[in-house]
CSV table of C-alpha atoms in Angstrom, one decimal:
chain,number,residue,atom,x,y,z
A,7,ALA,CA,21.1,63.5,-9.1
A,8,ALA,CA,17.6,62.2,-9.5
A,9,GLY,CA,16.0,65.3,-10.2
A,10,ALA,CA,18.0,66.2,-12.6
A,11,GLY,CA,18.2,62.5,-14.6
A,12,PHE,CA,20.8,61.1,-13.1
A,13,ARG,CA,21.2,58.0,-10.7
A,14,LEU,CA,24.1,58.1,-7.9
A,15,GLY,CA,27.4,56.2,-9.2
A,16,GLN,CA,26.4,56.8,-12.7
A,17,ARG,CA,29.4,57.4,-15.1
A,18,VAL,CA,29.1,60.7,-16.9
A,19,HIS,CA,31.2,63.0,-19.0
A,20,ALA,CA,31.6,66.6,-19.7
A,21,ALA,CA,28.7,67.6,-22.4
A,22,GLY,CA,31.0,67.8,-25.5
A,23,ASP,CA,34.1,66.0,-24.0
A,24,PRO,CA,33.8,62.0,-23.5
A,25,ARG,CA,37.6,62.3,-22.1
A,26,ARG,CA,36.4,64.2,-18.9
A,27,SER,CA,34.4,61.4,-17.4
A,28,GLY,CA,33.2,61.2,-13.5
A,29,THR,CA,31.1,59.4,-11.1
A,30,VAL,CA,27.6,60.9,-10.0
A,31,ARG,CA,28.2,61.3,-6.0
A,32,TYR,CA,27.4,62.2,-2.8
A,33,PHE,CA,31.0,63.0,-1.3
A,34,ALA,CA,33.5,64.6,1.1
A,35,ALA,CA,36.2,65.5,-1.3
A,36,ALA,CA,39.6,64.0,-0.3
A,37,GLY,CA,41.3,66.7,-2.0
A,38,GLU,CA,41.1,70.3,-3.6
A,39,ARG,CA,40.8,68.8,-7.2
A,40,SER,CA,39.1,65.4,-6.5
A,41,ALA,CA,36.3,66.3,-7.1
A,42,SER,CA,33.9,69.3,-8.2
A,43,PHE,CA,29.9,70.3,-8.8
A,44,ALA,CA,28.9,70.6,-11.9
A,45,ARG,CA,25.4,71.7,-13.4
A,46,PRO,CA,23.3,68.9,-14.9
A,47,SER,CA,23.4,70.7,-18.5
A,48,ALA,CA,27.3,70.4,-18.2
A,49,LEU,CA,26.9,66.6,-18.3
A,50,SER,CA,26.3,63.9,-20.5
A,51,ALA,CA,24.7,60.3,-20.0
A,52,GLY,CA,26.9,58.7,-22.9
A,53,ILE,CA,25.4,57.1,-25.8
A,54,ALA,CA,24.8,53.4,-26.5
A,55,LEU,CA,27.5,51.0,-28.3
A,56,PRO,CA,25.6,50.8,-31.9
A,57,ASP,CA,25.3,54.8,-32.1
A,58,ALA,CA,28.7,54.9,-31.0
A,59,LEU,CA,29.6,52.1,-33.7
A,60,ARG,CA,27.9,54.6,-36.4
A,61,LEU,CA,29.7,57.3,-35.4
A,62,ARG,CA,33.2,55.7,-35.3
A,63,TYR,CA,32.5,53.4,-38.7
A,64,ARG,CA,29.7,55.9,-40.4
A,65,VAL,CA,28.5,55.1,-43.7
A,66,ASP,CA,26.6,58.3,-44.7
A,67,ASP,CA,28.6,60.9,-47.1
A,68,PHE,CA,30.2,64.0,-45.1
A,69,THR,CA,27.9,66.8,-44.6
A,70,LYS,CA,28.3,69.8,-46.8
A,71,GLU,CA,29.4,71.9,-44.1
A,72,GLU,CA,32.3,69.1,-43.2
A,73,GLN,CA,33.2,69.2,-47.0
A,74,ASP,CA,33.3,72.5,-47.4
A,75,GLU,CA,36.1,72.4,-44.1
A,76,MET,CA,38.2,69.8,-46.5
A,77,TYR,CA,40.6,72.2,-48.1
A,78,VAL,CA,44.0,73.6,-48.5
A,79,PHE,CA,45.7,77.0,-49.9
A,80,SER,CA,47.2,76.8,-53.6
A,81,THR,CA,50.5,78.9,-54.0
A,82,SER,CA,48.2,82.0,-54.8
A,83,GLN,CA,46.5,81.8,-51.5
A,84,LYS,CA,43.3,79.9,-53.1
A,85,ARG,CA,41.2,77.4,-51.8
A,86,VAL,CA,41.6,73.7,-53.3
A,87,SER,CA,39.1,71.1,-52.4
A,88,VAL,CA,40.7,67.9,-51.1
A,89,GLU,CA,39.9,65.0,-52.6
A,90,LEU,CA,40.4,62.0,-50.9
A,91,VAL,CA,42.0,59.0,-52.8
A,92,GLY,CA,39.9,55.9,-52.2
A,93,THR,CA,37.1,57.3,-50.3
A,94,ASN,CA,34.4,55.2,-52.3
A,95,LYS,CA,36.3,52.1,-51.5
A,96,VAL,CA,36.5,52.5,-48.1
A,97,ARG,CA,33.0,53.5,-47.8
A,98,ASP,CA,31.8,50.4,-49.7
A,99,LYS,CA,33.3,48.2,-46.9
A,100,LEU,CA,32.1,50.3,-44.5
A,101,LYS,CA,28.9,49.6,-45.5
A,102,ASN,CA,29.1,46.1,-44.7
A,103,PHE,CA,29.0,46.4,-41.0
A,104,ASP,CA,29.0,42.5,-41.2
A,105,GLU,CA,32.5,42.4,-42.3
A,106,LEU,CA,33.6,44.1,-39.2
A,107,SER,CA,35.8,42.2,-37.2
A,108,CYS,CA,37.9,44.8,-35.1
A,109,ALA,CA,36.5,48.3,-33.8
A,110,SER,CA,37.6,50.4,-31.3
A,111,VAL,CA,35.3,53.2,-29.7
A,112,SER,CA,37.6,54.5,-27.3
A,113,PHE,CA,36.7,57.6,-25.7
A,114,MET,CA,33.4,57.9,-27.4
A,115,GLY,CA,31.1,58.3,-24.2
A,116,VAL,CA,29.7,54.8,-24.4
A,117,SER,CA,27.3,54.1,-21.5
A,118,SER,CA,25.2,51.3,-22.4
A,119,ALA,CA,25.3,48.0,-25.0
A,120,GLY,CA,22.0,49.5,-26.4
A,121,SER,CA,19.7,46.9,-27.6
A,122,PRO,CA,20.9,43.6,-28.0
A,123,GLU,CA,19.2,42.8,-31.5
A,124,GLU,CA,20.4,46.3,-33.0
A,125,LEU,CA,24.0,45.2,-31.9
A,126,GLN,CA,24.1,41.9,-33.3
A,127,GLY,CA,22.3,42.9,-36.5
A,128,LEU,CA,25.2,45.7,-37.1
A,129,VAL,CA,27.8,43.9,-36.0
A,130,PRO,CA,27.4,40.0,-36.2
A,131,ASN,CA,31.1,38.8,-36.5
A,132,LEU,CA,33.1,41.6,-34.4
A,133,ARG,CA,35.8,39.4,-32.8
A,134,GLN,CA,37.7,42.2,-31.1
A,135,LEU,CA,35.7,45.7,-29.5
A,136,ASP,CA,38.2,47.9,-27.4
A,137,LEU,CA,36.0,50.2,-25.2
A,138,THR,CA,39.1,52.2,-23.3
A,139,GLY,CA,37.8,55.2,-21.6
A,140,ASN,CA,34.0,54.9,-21.7
A,141,LEU,CA,31.2,55.6,-19.2
A,142,ILE,CA,30.5,51.5,-19.0
A,143,SER,CA,30.0,50.8,-15.5
A,144,GLN,CA,27.4,48.0,-15.3
A,145,TRP,CA,28.3,44.1,-15.3
A,146,GLN,CA,24.9,43.2,-16.6
A,147,ASP,CA,26.0,45.6,-19.8
A,148,ILE,CA,28.9,43.4,-20.6
A,149,PHE,CA,27.0,40.3,-19.9
A,150,SER,CA,24.4,41.6,-22.6
A,151,LEU,CA,27.0,43.1,-25.1
A,152,CYS,CA,29.0,39.4,-24.9
A,153,GLN,CA,25.9,37.5,-25.3
A,154,ALA,CA,24.9,39.6,-28.4
A,155,LEU,CA,27.9,38.9,-30.1
A,156,PRO,CA,28.5,35.1,-29.9
A,157,SER,CA,32.1,35.9,-32.6
A,158,LEU,CA,33.4,38.2,-30.0
A,159,GLU,CA,37.1,36.8,-28.3
A,160,VAL,CA,38.5,40.2,-27.0
A,161,LEU,CA,37.1,42.7,-24.8
A,162,ASP,CA,39.4,46.1,-23.2
A,163,LEU,CA,37.4,47.6,-21.2
A,164,THR,CA,41.0,49.8,-19.9
A,165,ASN,CA,39.9,53.2,-17.8
A,166,ASN,CA,35.9,51.9,-17.2
A,167,THR,CA,35.2,52.6,-13.8
A,168,MET,CA,33.6,48.9,-12.9
A,169,GLU,CA,31.3,48.1,-10.3
A,170,ASN,CA,32.5,45.7,-7.9
A,171,ASP,CA,29.6,43.2,-7.6
A,172,PHE,CA,26.8,41.8,-9.8
A,173,VAL,CA,23.5,39.8,-9.3
A,174,GLU,CA,23.1,37.0,-12.0
A,175,SER,CA,25.5,35.9,-14.9
A,176,PRO,CA,25.6,34.1,-17.8
A,177,LEU,CA,28.3,31.6,-19.1
A,178,LEU,CA,30.2,33.5,-21.7
A,179,LYS,CA,32.5,30.5,-23.7
A,180,ASN,CA,33.6,33.3,-26.5
A,181,ILE,CA,35.7,35.6,-24.5
A,182,ARG,CA,39.0,34.5,-24.6
A,183,VAL,CA,40.7,38.0,-23.7
A,184,LEU,CA,39.4,40.2,-21.0
A,185,VAL,CA,41.5,43.6,-20.3
A,186,LEU,CA,40.3,44.9,-17.0
A,187,ASN,CA,43.6,47.9,-16.8
A,188,ASN,CA,42.4,50.6,-14.1
A,189,CYS,CA,39.1,49.6,-14.0
A,190,GLY,CA,38.8,50.0,-9.8
A,191,VAL,CA,38.2,46.1,-9.7
A,192,THR,CA,39.2,43.8,-6.5
A,193,TRP,CA,40.2,40.3,-6.6
A,194,GLU,CA,36.8,39.5,-4.6
A,195,LEU,CA,35.0,40.5,-8.2
A,196,ILE,CA,37.8,38.7,-9.9
A,197,GLU,CA,36.6,35.8,-8.2
A,198,LYS,CA,32.9,36.4,-9.1
A,199,LEU,CA,34.2,36.8,-12.9
A,200,LYS,CA,35.8,33.3,-13.1
A,201,VAL,CA,32.2,32.1,-12.9
A,202,PRO,CA,31.0,33.9,-16.5
A,203,PHE,CA,34.4,34.1,-18.1
A,204,ALA,CA,35.1,30.7,-17.6
A,205,CYS,CA,37.4,30.2,-20.6
A,206,LEU,CA,39.6,33.3,-20.3
A,207,THR,CA,43.0,32.8,-21.5
A,208,ASP,CA,44.2,35.9,-21.0
A,209,LEU,CA,43.4,38.3,-18.4
A,210,HIS,CA,44.9,41.8,-18.1
A,211,LEU,CA,44.5,43.9,-14.2
A,212,ILE,CA,47.1,46.5,-14.7
A,213,TRP,CA,46.5,49.7,-12.5
A,214,ASN,CA,44.4,48.2,-10.2
A,215,LYS,CA,46.2,48.3,-6.9
A,216,LEU,CA,45.6,44.3,-6.1
A,217,ASN,CA,48.4,44.0,-3.7
A,218,ILE,CA,46.3,41.3,-1.8
A,219,ILE,CA,44.9,38.2,-3.4
A,220,THR,CA,41.9,37.4,-1.3
A,221,THR,CA,40.3,33.7,-1.8
A,222,PRO,CA,37.1,32.4,-0.7
A,223,ALA,CA,38.2,29.2,0.5
A,224,GLY,CA,41.6,27.7,1.0
A,225,ASN,CA,44.9,29.6,0.3
A,226,PHE,CA,45.2,28.9,-3.5
A,227,VAL,CA,43.1,30.5,-6.2
A,228,GLN,CA,41.1,27.8,-7.9
A,229,GLY,CA,39.1,27.8,-11.1
A,230,PHE,CA,40.5,29.8,-14.3
A,231,ASP,CA,41.1,26.4,-15.7
A,232,THR,CA,42.1,27.6,-19.5
A,233,LEU,CA,44.0,30.8,-17.9
A,234,ARG,CA,47.5,31.1,-19.8
A,235,LEU,CA,48.3,34.4,-19.3
A,236,LEU,CA,47.5,36.7,-16.0
A,237,ASN,CA,49.2,40.2,-16.1
A,238,LEU,CA,49.3,41.8,-12.7
A,239,GLU,CA,51.8,45.0,-13.5
A,240,ASP,CA,51.9,48.3,-11.7
A,241,ASN,CA,49.4,46.9,-9.1
A,242,HIS,CA,51.5,47.5,-5.4
A,243,ILE,CA,52.5,44.4,-4.8
A,244,VAL,CA,54.9,43.8,-1.9
A,245,SER,CA,54.5,40.5,-0.7
A,246,TRP,CA,55.6,37.1,-2.8
A,247,ASP,CA,53.1,35.3,-0.6
A,248,GLU,CA,50.2,36.5,-2.2
A,249,MET,CA,51.9,35.3,-5.6
A,250,VAL,CA,52.0,31.8,-4.1
A,251,LYS,CA,48.0,31.6,-3.8
A,252,LEU,CA,48.5,31.3,-7.7
A,253,SER,CA,50.7,28.5,-7.5
A,254,TYR,CA,47.8,25.9,-8.6
A,255,LEU,CA,46.3,27.9,-11.6
A,256,ARG,CA,46.7,24.3,-13.9
A,257,SER,CA,47.2,26.1,-17.4
A,258,LEU,CA,49.5,29.5,-15.9
A,259,GLU,CA,52.1,30.0,-18.7
A,260,GLN,CA,52.8,33.5,-18.5
A,261,LEU,CA,52.9,35.8,-15.0
A,262,HIS,CA,53.3,39.5,-15.6
A,263,LEU,CA,54.6,41.5,-12.7
A,264,ASN,CA,56.9,44.5,-13.8
A,265,LYS,CA,56.8,47.7,-11.9
A,266,ASN,CA,55.7,46.4,-8.4
A,267,LYS,CA,57.3,46.2,-5.5
A,268,ILE,CA,58.5,42.7,-4.6
A,269,LYS,CA,61.5,42.3,-2.7
A,270,HIS,CA,61.8,38.6,-2.5
A,271,VAL,CA,61.1,35.6,-4.6
A,272,ARG,CA,61.0,32.3,-3.3
A,273,TYR,CA,60.0,28.7,-5.1
A,274,PRO,CA,56.9,27.5,-2.9
A,275,SER,CA,58.6,24.0,-1.2
A,276,ASN,CA,56.1,23.8,1.7
A,277,LEU,CA,53.0,23.2,-0.2
A,278,PRO,CA,50.8,20.6,-0.2
A,279,SER,CA,51.9,18.1,-2.9
A,280,SER,CA,48.3,17.8,-4.6
A,281,GLY,CA,48.2,21.5,-4.6
A,282,SER,CA,44.4,22.3,-5.4
A,283,LEU,CA,43.7,19.9,-7.7
A,284,GLY,CA,42.5,17.0,-5.8
A,285,ASP,CA,44.5,13.6,-5.4
A,286,VAL,CA,46.8,14.4,-8.5
A,287,ALA,CA,50.0,15.7,-7.3
A,288,VAL,CA,51.4,18.3,-9.2
A,289,PRO,CA,54.3,20.9,-8.5
A,290,ALA,CA,53.8,24.5,-7.8
A,291,PHE,CA,53.6,26.6,-10.7
A,292,GLU,CA,54.0,23.5,-13.2
A,293,LYS,CA,53.5,25.0,-16.1
A,294,LEU,CA,54.8,28.7,-15.6
A,295,GLN,CA,57.4,29.8,-18.7
A,296,VAL,CA,57.3,33.5,-18.3
A,297,LEU,CA,57.9,35.0,-15.4
A,298,LEU,CA,58.2,39.2,-16.0
A,299,LEU,CA,59.8,40.8,-12.4
A,300,GLY,CA,61.1,44.1,-14.2
A,301,SER,CA,61.4,47.0,-11.9
A,302,ASN,CA,60.6,45.8,-8.6
A,303,GLU,CA,63.1,45.8,-5.7
A,304,ILE,CA,64.4,42.6,-5.6
A,305,GLU,CA,68.1,42.7,-4.1
A,306,ASP,CA,69.2,39.1,-3.1
A,307,PHE,CA,71.0,36.3,-5.0
A,308,PRO,CA,68.7,33.3,-3.1
A,309,SER,CA,65.3,35.3,-5.4
A,310,VAL,CA,67.5,34.6,-8.8
A,311,ASP,CA,68.7,31.4,-7.6
A,312,SER,CA,65.0,30.0,-6.6
A,313,LEU,CA,63.9,30.9,-10.1
A,314,ASN,CA,66.2,27.6,-10.9
A,315,LEU,CA,63.2,25.3,-8.9
A,316,PHE,CA,60.0,26.5,-11.4
A,317,PRO,CA,59.6,23.4,-13.2
A,318,SER,CA,59.1,25.2,-16.9
A,319,LEU,CA,60.3,28.4,-16.6
A,320,MET,CA,62.6,30.1,-19.7
A,321,ASP,CA,61.9,33.7,-19.9
A,322,VAL,CA,62.8,36.0,-17.3
A,323,ARG,CA,62.5,39.5,-16.7
A,324,ILE,CA,64.7,41.1,-13.9
A,325,SER,CA,65.9,44.2,-15.3
A,326,ASP,CA,65.5,47.4,-13.5
A,327,ASN,CA,66.1,45.3,-10.1
A,328,PRO,CA,68.7,46.4,-7.7
A,329,ILE,CA,70.4,42.3,-8.2
A,330,ALA,CA,70.4,43.1,-11.3
A,331,ASP,CA,72.0,46.9,-11.8
A,332,PRO,CA,75.9,47.0,-11.5
A,333,ALA,CA,75.3,50.6,-11.1
A,334,LYS,CA,74.1,49.6,-7.8
A,335,GLY,CA,76.1,46.9,-6.6
A,336,GLY,CA,73.9,44.8,-8.4
A,337,ALA,CA,75.2,41.5,-10.7
A,338,PRO,CA,76.0,42.0,-14.6
A,339,ARG,CA,74.2,39.6,-16.8
A,340,PHE,CA,76.8,37.1,-17.1
A,341,VAL,CA,76.5,36.4,-13.6
A,342,LEU,CA,72.7,36.3,-13.8
A,343,VAL,CA,72.9,33.9,-17.3
A,344,ALA,CA,75.3,31.4,-15.3
A,345,ARG,CA,73.1,31.7,-12.3
A,346,LEU,CA,70.0,30.7,-14.1
A,347,GLY,CA,70.3,27.7,-15.4
A,348,ASN,CA,67.3,27.0,-17.6
A,349,VAL,CA,66.5,30.6,-19.0
A,350,LYS,CA,66.7,30.9,-22.7
A,351,ILE,CA,65.2,34.4,-22.5
A,352,LEU,CA,66.7,36.8,-20.3
A,353,ASN,CA,65.5,40.5,-19.8
A,354,GLY,CA,64.2,40.4,-23.4
A,355,SER,CA,66.9,39.1,-24.9
A,356,GLU,CA,67.3,35.4,-26.1
A,357,VAL,CA,70.5,33.7,-24.4
A,358,SER,CA,72.3,31.6,-27.2
A,359,ALA,CA,74.8,28.6,-26.5
A,360,ARG,CA,77.9,30.7,-27.1
A,361,GLU,CA,76.6,33.2,-24.9
A,362,ARG,CA,75.9,30.7,-21.6
A,363,ARG,CA,79.1,28.8,-22.3
A,364,GLU,CA,81.1,32.2,-22.0
A,365,ALA,CA,78.6,33.4,-18.9
A,366,GLU,CA,79.4,30.2,-16.9
A,367,ILE,CA,83.0,29.8,-17.8
A,368,ARG,CA,83.4,33.6,-16.5
A,369,TYR,CA,81.3,32.9,-13.6
A,370,ILE,CA,83.7,30.0,-12.4
A,371,ARG,CA,86.4,32.2,-12.6
A,372,LEU,CA,84.8,35.1,-11.0
A,373,VAL,CA,84.1,32.8,-8.0
A,374,MET,CA,87.4,31.1,-7.8
A,375,GLY,CA,89.0,34.6,-7.8
A,376,LYS,CA,86.9,35.8,-5.4
A,377,ALA,CA,85.8,33.1,-3.3
A,378,GLU,CA,84.5,34.0,0.3
A,379,SER,CA,85.6,30.6,1.8
A,380,SER,CA,87.2,27.4,0.9
A,381,ASP,CA,84.6,25.9,2.9
A,382,PRO,CA,82.3,23.6,0.5
A,383,GLU,CA,78.8,24.3,2.1
A,384,LEU,CA,79.2,27.4,2.7
A,385,LEU,CA,80.3,27.5,-1.3
A,386,LYS,CA,77.3,26.0,-2.4
A,387,GLN,CA,74.7,28.0,-0.1
A,388,LEU,CA,76.8,31.2,-2.1
A,389,HIS,CA,76.8,29.9,-5.3
A,390,PRO,CA,74.8,26.8,-5.9
A,391,ARG,CA,75.4,25.8,-9.4
A,392,PHE,CA,78.9,26.5,-9.0
A,393,ALA,CA,80.1,22.9,-8.4
A,394,GLU,CA,77.5,22.0,-10.9
A,395,LEU,CA,79.0,24.1,-13.7
A,396,LYS,CA,82.9,23.5,-12.9
A,397,ALA,CA,82.3,19.7,-13.2
A,398,PHE,CA,80.4,20.2,-16.5
A,399,HIS,CA,83.0,22.6,-17.8
A,400,GLY,CA,86.0,20.4,-16.5
A,401,ILE,CA,87.3,23.4,-14.9
A,402,GLU,CA,89.9,22.4,-12.0
A,403,ASP,CA,91.3,24.3,-9.2
A,404,GLU,CA,94.7,25.7,-10.0
A,405,LYS,CA,97.2,23.8,-8.2
A,406,PRO,CA,100.8,24.3,-8.2
A,407,THR,CA,102.8,21.7,-10.3
A,408,SER,CA,106.9,21.2,-9.6
A,409,ARG,CA,107.4,20.3,-13.4
A,410,MET,CA,107.3,24.3,-14.6
A,411,SER,CA,109.1,27.1,-13.3
A,412,GLY,CA,110.0,30.5,-14.3
A,413,PRO,CA,108.5,31.7,-17.6
A,414,GLN,CA,107.0,28.7,-18.3
A,415,LYS,CA,104.9,28.2,-15.2
A,416,MET,CA,103.8,32.3,-15.7
A,417,ALA,CA,102.7,32.0,-19.3
A,418,SER,CA,100.7,29.0,-18.6
A,419,GLY,CA,98.4,31.4,-16.3
A,420,LEU,CA,98.0,34.3,-19.0
A,421,ILE,CA,94.6,35.5,-20.2
A,422,SER,CA,94.4,36.3,-23.8
A,423,ILE,CA,92.4,39.8,-24.2
A,424,THR,CA,91.3,42.2,-27.3
A,425,LEU,CA,91.9,45.5,-26.9
A,426,LYS,CA,89.7,47.9,-29.2
A,427,CYS,CA,90.7,51.8,-29.0
A,428,VAL,CA,87.4,53.7,-30.1
A,429,GLY,CA,88.3,57.7,-28.7
A,430,PRO,CA,87.4,60.1,-31.0
A,431,SER,CA,90.5,62.0,-30.1
A,432,MET,CA,92.8,58.8,-29.9
A,433,GLY,CA,93.3,58.3,-33.7
A,434,GLU,CA,92.7,55.5,-35.6
A,435,LYS,CA,94.1,52.6,-33.8
A,436,GLN,CA,94.3,48.8,-35.0
A,437,PRO,CA,93.0,46.5,-32.2
A,438,LEU,CA,95.5,44.7,-30.3
A,439,THR,CA,95.6,41.1,-28.5
A,440,LYS,CA,97.4,40.5,-25.4
A,441,LYS,CA,98.1,37.8,-23.4
A,442,LEU,CA,98.0,39.5,-19.4
A,443,PRO,CA,98.3,38.0,-15.9
A,444,PRO,CA,95.0,37.4,-14.2
A,445,ALA,CA,96.0,39.5,-11.4
A,446,THR,CA,95.8,42.5,-13.7
A,447,THR,CA,93.9,45.1,-12.1
A,448,VAL,CA,91.6,47.4,-14.1
A,449,GLY,CA,94.0,50.8,-13.1
A,450,LYS,CA,97.0,48.6,-14.3
A,451,LEU,CA,95.3,47.7,-17.5
A,452,LYS,CA,94.2,51.5,-18.1
A,453,SER,CA,98.2,52.2,-17.8
A,454,LEU,CA,98.9,49.5,-20.2
A,455,CYS,CA,96.7,50.9,-22.8
A,456,GLU,CA,98.5,54.3,-22.5
A,457,SER,CA,101.4,52.5,-23.8
A,458,PHE,CA,100.2,49.9,-26.2
A,459,PHE,CA,98.2,52.9,-27.9
A,460,LYS,CA,100.4,55.4,-27.5
A,461,LEU,CA,98.3,58.1,-25.8
A,462,LYS,CA,99.4,60.5,-23.5
A,463,ASP,CA,97.4,62.7,-21.5
A,464,ILE,CA,94.0,61.1,-22.0
A,465,LYS,CA,92.0,59.8,-19.0
A,466,LEU,CA,90.8,56.2,-19.9
A,467,ARG,CA,87.5,54.4,-19.1
A,468,LEU,CA,87.6,50.5,-19.7
A,469,PHE,CA,84.4,48.3,-20.8
A,470,LEU,CA,83.9,45.0,-21.2
A,471,GLU,CA,82.1,44.0,-24.7
A,472,GLU,CA,79.5,40.9,-23.9
A,473,GLU,CA,77.1,38.6,-26.1
A,474,GLY,CA,73.9,39.6,-25.3
A,475,CYS,CA,74.4,42.8,-23.5
A,476,PRO,CA,73.3,45.8,-25.7
A,477,LEU,CA,75.7,48.1,-24.2
A,478,PRO,CA,79.3,47.1,-22.8
A,479,GLN,CA,79.6,46.9,-19.1
A,480,LEU,CA,82.1,49.8,-17.4
A,481,LEU,CA,84.6,48.7,-15.6
A,482,GLU,CA,84.6,50.9,-12.8
A,483,GLU,CA,86.4,49.5,-9.9
A,484,GLU,CA,90.3,50.1,-10.8
A,485,THR,CA,91.5,47.5,-7.7
A,486,ALA,CA,89.8,44.7,-9.2
A,487,SER,CA,91.5,42.3,-11.4
A,488,LEU,CA,90.6,40.6,-14.0
A,489,VAL,CA,89.8,37.0,-12.4
A,490,GLU,CA,87.8,38.8,-9.5
A,491,LEU,CA,85.7,40.1,-12.5
A,492,GLY,CA,85.6,36.9,-14.2
A,493,ILE,CA,87.5,38.1,-17.4
A,494,GLY,CA,89.1,35.2,-19.4
A,495,THR,CA,90.5,34.2,-22.5
A,496,GLY,CA,88.9,35.4,-25.4
A,497,ALA,CA,87.4,38.6,-23.8
A,498,THR,CA,87.0,42.1,-25.4
A,499,ILE,CA,87.6,44.9,-23.7
A,500,ILE,CA,86.4,48.6,-25.2
A,501,VAL,CA,89.1,51.7,-24.5
A,502,ASP,CA,87.4,54.6,-24.4
A,503,GLU,CA,87.7,58.2,-23.4
A,504,GLU,CA,86.3,60.0,-20.2
A,505,SER,CA,83.9,62.5,-21.3
């Protein structure tokens, strides 16, 4: 490697193709296609950042060869030169590199920051820089770059294989957003980066296999005092205990954990009251407002119920988890809304006041219709918010009365629902509002719909239309009653045919 002008550990790309990159190694290949030998002449060590900026945002006129290639064919198959509208205006703007505030040199083979003086003179007002898919690996290059560009606030290093150590580092107060997606970083490195990047507000760490958070001292991550957003999506995280180590990041408002392997979530209740903030008593995750847990493996209601204990949590995503997938025995949206009392946004959709009221009332009916036990303690354990919601909405247990009998007593318990017929072969039908006993099953309701809409030889499917849900919920269980499904007065049932 040294004889060919390369060093071990150096990032390189295939000559002429910056998207085919690799690292110079002595290696024992893990698989048939995990590594390969290459002639030094077939490799490129890359270019400096100032050169990449000039190439991407060059100010020179097109060469004659390039102009010759810019043509279209007329109807008579003659070449017609292409004249670019606004070319001069664009060129004049790009000549003023000092006006450039956002730049991307993704997949251009950038391997170094180049001369700090040259870089600062070229783009002195650059605020955002995208270095995705380049050859940078040494943190000294990054530190040099950030010092040369004092206006730089957002730095994206996605798909650069970064080294996991550095010797000395300056304080870089200008950098607010740092993106290290798929950079092969460890949490030990992150602990070191909090020194130079002491003023970060957003830190993105997707695709780094950070399933274990290792802290140098104590059980909690310390520092990162200004960090508001931490993105740990797609990192093979299995244990929620690793996330508990983030409990006392004093400014953390958003924690993104989509596409991991978390099975259970518990609010940390046995932590020291002072956390890591000295003598000041603060609750765990004190300022956390957004918790994204989509596409994990959460399958228990205690995990859902524990989200009520986070003091500031308002925005939750638990879609694509077993507990939130009705097709896999999970809970429909109305149950999740009712169990999550403080959530204002669920799975990316706002929970309106009307949806919350209807969901909570429907949930109360559901619990009353399918109560596993009349034991108050067991009921509280299985449905922590049930008693609170029942009292809040003024819903009493149904009690038999001697003053009502016969038709009067039956009518008092009927549920008024709207039926909408939408099947393409059913013809145009006006919606119907019917009063039905709460014990009416899904199978019985299908038979009634055949009669109500005068349908013959058509196999029906019923869907419950819910506010806040993009798609109606399929009512699959034929023996389930309206009350068991939490369906009450005012509900809308869609009547469709099986495809």
